Amino acid sequence: MTLDQLRVFLAVAEHLHFTRAAETLYITQPAVSAAIQNLEEEYGIKLFHRIGRHIEITEAGKLLQVEAQKILDQVTLTERGLRELNNLQRGELKLGSSLTIGNYWLPNKLGEFQRRYPKISVNCTLANTEDICVGTATGQFDLGLVEGVVSPSLKSTLEQEIVGSDRLVIVVGKSHPWFERVEISLTELTTTDWVMRESGSGTQQRFEEALQNWGIALSQLNIILILNSGEMVKAVVENGVGATAISELMVEKELQLDTLRTVEVIDNSSTILEICRPFLKLKHRQRFQTRLSQTFESLLTLTGAE
């Protein structure tokens, strides 16, 4: 069994078509057929059912598909590790970051990393917390950075470490009745319209968690808009539509310009209720960590509290 045979097999398993697999790999169709035939003859199994002009993957093929992908992923990581044995003079770091972290907290960390290692390429993907967790678990990212909660199904796969934090604040625009108020009571949360992030976002997860701790069900709030961008949420509220809970990092400029204002929430004993949330660094518990990844981790640990 060779790596080339596994690559051919995976292409056929993906397309369920010998000719399309050949086109993807830029080799001939007979070469694809020969690679599959050699694998089947070597181990005395059928990897595909030939049904007329179509093929279907067998149970043995499904098993090989999973294991072959693991092998090729490991080969890719090993190759990257070997290339990095040059004092970090080249290589690529693949990061996944939730939107708030990626737009407001991470840039100066990336800037510092690039100043120290200018020949390293950093590929950073921004998405909501749920997508970054899944991408880190499946090997799409070397490291993930999120401000939300890791789902229970992924906690055994992903190692978590706190590398920073921020605070969610409730903000309103100039035309909102709360704009001239410094504080509101818990019960008043149900008396206004709300603009929310989508359910997969870290911001929304933390706000819902806070509401639950305060004894308020999400269904009690009058949610009029659900948006998948913090910037859009901020702009809508700034234009006078409802209230929202948003990262303090995101509204620093608007608070300075006085186009948005924060309102504190107090409980029955006049205690101010805050929503603090950690920034989590995620990595796979078992996947090989490249030297690049380890170096960036060290930088985050050193600068995370800044």
PDB file of N, CA and C in Angstrom, residues 171-176 179 195 231-244 250-251 253-255 257-261:
ATOM      1  N   VAL A 171     -25.953  47.755  25.180  1.00  0.00           N
ATOM      2  CA  VAL A 171     -25.864  49.097  24.605  1.00  0.00           C
ATOM      3  C   VAL A 171     -27.149  49.452  23.878  1.00  0.00           C
ATOM      4  N   VAL A 172     -27.399  50.778  23.802  1.00  0.00           N
ATOM      5  CA  VAL A 172     -28.562  51.303  23.082  1.00  0.00           C
ATOM      6  C   VAL A 172     -28.137  52.549  22.319  1.00  0.00           C
ATOM      7  N   GLY A 173     -28.923  52.910  21.301  1.00  0.00           N
ATOM      8  CA  GLY A 173     -28.676  54.108  20.519  1.00  0.00           C
ATOM      9  C   GLY A 173     -29.393  55.324  21.078  1.00  0.00           C
ATOM     10  N   LYS A 174     -29.160  56.471  20.442  1.00  0.00           N
ATOM     11  CA  LYS A 174     -29.643  57.755  20.963  1.00  0.00           C
ATOM     12  C   LYS A 174     -31.159  57.840  21.094  1.00  0.00           C
ATOM     13  N   SER A 175     -31.898  57.177  20.211  1.00  0.00           N
ATOM     14  CA  SER A 175     -33.358  57.294  20.252  1.00  0.00           C
ATOM     15  C   SER A 175     -34.011  56.288  21.197  1.00  0.00           C
ATOM     16  N   HIS A 176     -33.204  55.486  21.859  1.00  0.00           N
ATOM     17  CA  HIS A 176     -33.760  54.477  22.774  1.00  0.00           C
ATOM     18  C   HIS A 176     -34.079  55.110  24.132  1.00  0.00           C
ATOM     19  N   PHE A 179     -31.240  55.472  26.707  1.00  0.00           N
ATOM     20  CA  PHE A 179     -29.996  56.170  26.354  1.00  0.00           C
ATOM     21  C   PHE A 179     -29.531  57.127  27.452  1.00  0.00           C
ATOM     22  N   VAL A 195     -31.913  43.049  19.554  1.00  0.00           N
ATOM     23  CA  VAL A 195     -31.224  42.611  18.343  1.00  0.00           C
ATOM     24  C   VAL A 195     -30.165  41.616  18.783  1.00  0.00           C
ATOM     25  N   GLU A 231     -20.890  43.521  13.575  1.00  0.00           N
ATOM     26  CA  GLU A 231     -20.871  44.863  12.995  1.00  0.00           C
ATOM     27  C   GLU A 231     -22.271  45.294  12.567  1.00  0.00           C
ATOM     28  N   MET A 232     -23.026  44.359  12.013  1.00  0.00           N
ATOM     29  CA  MET A 232     -24.393  44.681  11.590  1.00  0.00           C
ATOM     30  C   MET A 232     -25.281  44.937  12.804  1.00  0.00           C
ATOM     31  N   VAL A 233     -25.111  44.110  13.834  1.00  0.00           N
ATOM     32  CA  VAL A 233     -25.873  44.311  15.069  1.00  0.00           C
ATOM     33  C   VAL A 233     -25.600  45.708  15.620  1.00  0.00           C
ATOM     34  N   LYS A 234     -24.325  46.067  15.682  1.00  0.00           N
ATOM     35  CA  LYS A 234     -23.925  47.373  16.214  1.00  0.00           C
ATOM     36  C   LYS A 234     -24.542  48.510  15.397  1.00  0.00           C
ATOM     37  N   ALA A 235     -24.493  48.399  14.083  1.00  0.00           N
ATOM     38  CA  ALA A 235     -25.017  49.453  13.216  1.00  0.00           C
ATOM     39  C   ALA A 235     -26.527  49.610  13.373  1.00  0.00           C
ATOM     40  N   VAL A 236     -27.240  48.491  13.474  1.00  0.00           N
ATOM     41  CA  VAL A 236     -28.699  48.545  13.617  1.00  0.00           C
ATOM     42  C   VAL A 236     -29.089  49.219  14.925  1.00  0.00           C
ATOM     43  N   VAL A 237     -28.421  48.846  16.014  1.00  0.00           N
ATOM     44  CA  VAL A 237     -28.735  49.444  17.317  1.00  0.00           C
ATOM     45  C   VAL A 237     -28.336  50.921  17.336  1.00  0.00           C
ATOM     46  N   GLU A 238     -27.221  51.240  16.710  1.00  0.00           N
ATOM     47  CA  GLU A 238     -26.764  52.631  16.644  1.00  0.00           C
ATOM     48  C   GLU A 238     -27.802  53.507  15.926  1.00  0.00           C
ATOM     49  N   ASN A 239     -28.561  52.882  15.024  1.00  0.00           N
ATOM     50  CA  ASN A 239     -29.603  53.605  14.288  1.00  0.00           C
ATOM     51  C   ASN A 239     -30.941  53.591  15.015  1.00  0.00           C
ATOM     52  N   GLY A 240     -30.927  53.174  16.274  1.00  0.00           N
ATOM     53  CA  GLY A 240     -32.110  53.332  17.110  1.00  0.00           C
ATOM     54  C   GLY A 240     -33.020  52.128  17.225  1.00  0.00           C
ATOM     55  N   VAL A 241     -32.579  50.976  16.750  1.00  0.00           N
ATOM     56  CA  VAL A 241     -33.428  49.785  16.808  1.00  0.00           C
ATOM     57  C   VAL A 241     -33.023  48.908  17.991  1.00  0.00           C
ATOM     58  N   GLY A 242     -33.832  48.916  19.037  1.00  0.00           N
ATOM     59  CA  GLY A 242     -33.657  47.990  20.135  1.00  0.00           C
ATOM     60  C   GLY A 242     -32.368  48.134  20.926  1.00  0.00           C
ATOM     61  N   ALA A 243     -32.106  47.088  21.746  1.00  0.00           N
ATOM     62  CA  ALA A 243     -30.894  46.995  22.563  1.00  0.00           C
ATOM     63  C   ALA A 243     -30.175  45.713  22.173  1.00  0.00           C
ATOM     64  N   THR A 244     -28.904  45.626  22.552  1.00  0.00           N
ATOM     65  CA  THR A 244     -28.165  44.386  22.296  1.00  0.00           C
ATOM     66  C   THR A 244     -27.094  44.203  23.355  1.00  0.00           C
ATOM     67  N   MET A 250     -15.889  45.811  20.815  1.00  0.00           N
ATOM     68  CA  MET A 250     -16.481  46.185  19.536  1.00  0.00           C
ATOM     69  C   MET A 250     -17.052  47.601  19.525  1.00  0.00           C
ATOM     70  N   VAL A 251     -17.367  48.135  20.693  1.00  0.00           N
ATOM     71  CA  VAL A 251     -18.081  49.418  20.720  1.00  0.00           C
ATOM     72  C   VAL A 251     -17.260  50.531  21.369  1.00  0.00           C
ATOM     73  N   LYS A 253     -15.153  52.656  20.092  1.00  0.00           N
ATOM     74  CA  LYS A 253     -15.214  53.893  19.307  1.00  0.00           C
ATOM     75  C   LYS A 253     -16.576  54.565  19.441  1.00  0.00           C
ATOM     76  N   GLU A 254     -17.646  53.790  19.350  1.00  0.00           N
ATOM     77  CA  GLU A 254     -19.002  54.345  19.410  1.00  0.00           C
ATOM     78  C   GLU A 254     -19.300  54.935  20.794  1.00  0.00           C
ATOM     79  N   LEU A 255     -18.763  54.293  21.838  1.00  0.00           N
ATOM     80  CA  LEU A 255     -18.955  54.829  23.181  1.00  0.00           C
ATOM     81  C   LEU A 255     -18.217  56.152  23.345  1.00  0.00           C
ATOM     82  N   LEU A 257     -17.604  58.256  20.908  1.00  0.00           N
ATOM     83  CA  LEU A 257     -18.324  59.238  20.086  1.00  0.00           C
ATOM     84  C   LEU A 257     -19.723  59.529  20.627  1.00  0.00           C
ATOM     85  N   ASP A 258     -20.146  58.741  21.617  1.00  0.00           N
ATOM     86  CA  ASP A 258     -21.457  58.891  22.251  1.00  0.00           C
ATOM     87  C   ASP A 258     -22.617  58.586  21.303  1.00  0.00           C
ATOM     88  N   THR A 259     -22.371  57.736  20.310  1.00  0.00           N
ATOM     89  CA  THR A 259     -23.479  57.286  19.456  1.00  0.00           C
ATOM     90  C   THR A 259     -24.140  56.046  20.043  1.00  0.00           C
ATOM     91  N   LEU A 260     -23.449  55.391  20.961  1.00  0.00           N
ATOM     92  CA  LEU A 260     -24.010  54.296  21.740  1.00  0.00           C
ATOM     93  C   LEU A 260     -23.685  54.553  23.210  1.00  0.00           C
ATOM     94  N   ARG A 261     -24.535  54.062  24.082  1.00  0.00           N
ATOM     95  CA  ARG A 261     -24.259  54.129  25.515  1.00  0.00           C
ATOM     96  C   ARG A 261     -24.551  52.781  26.160  1.00  0.00           C
TER      97      ARG A 261
END
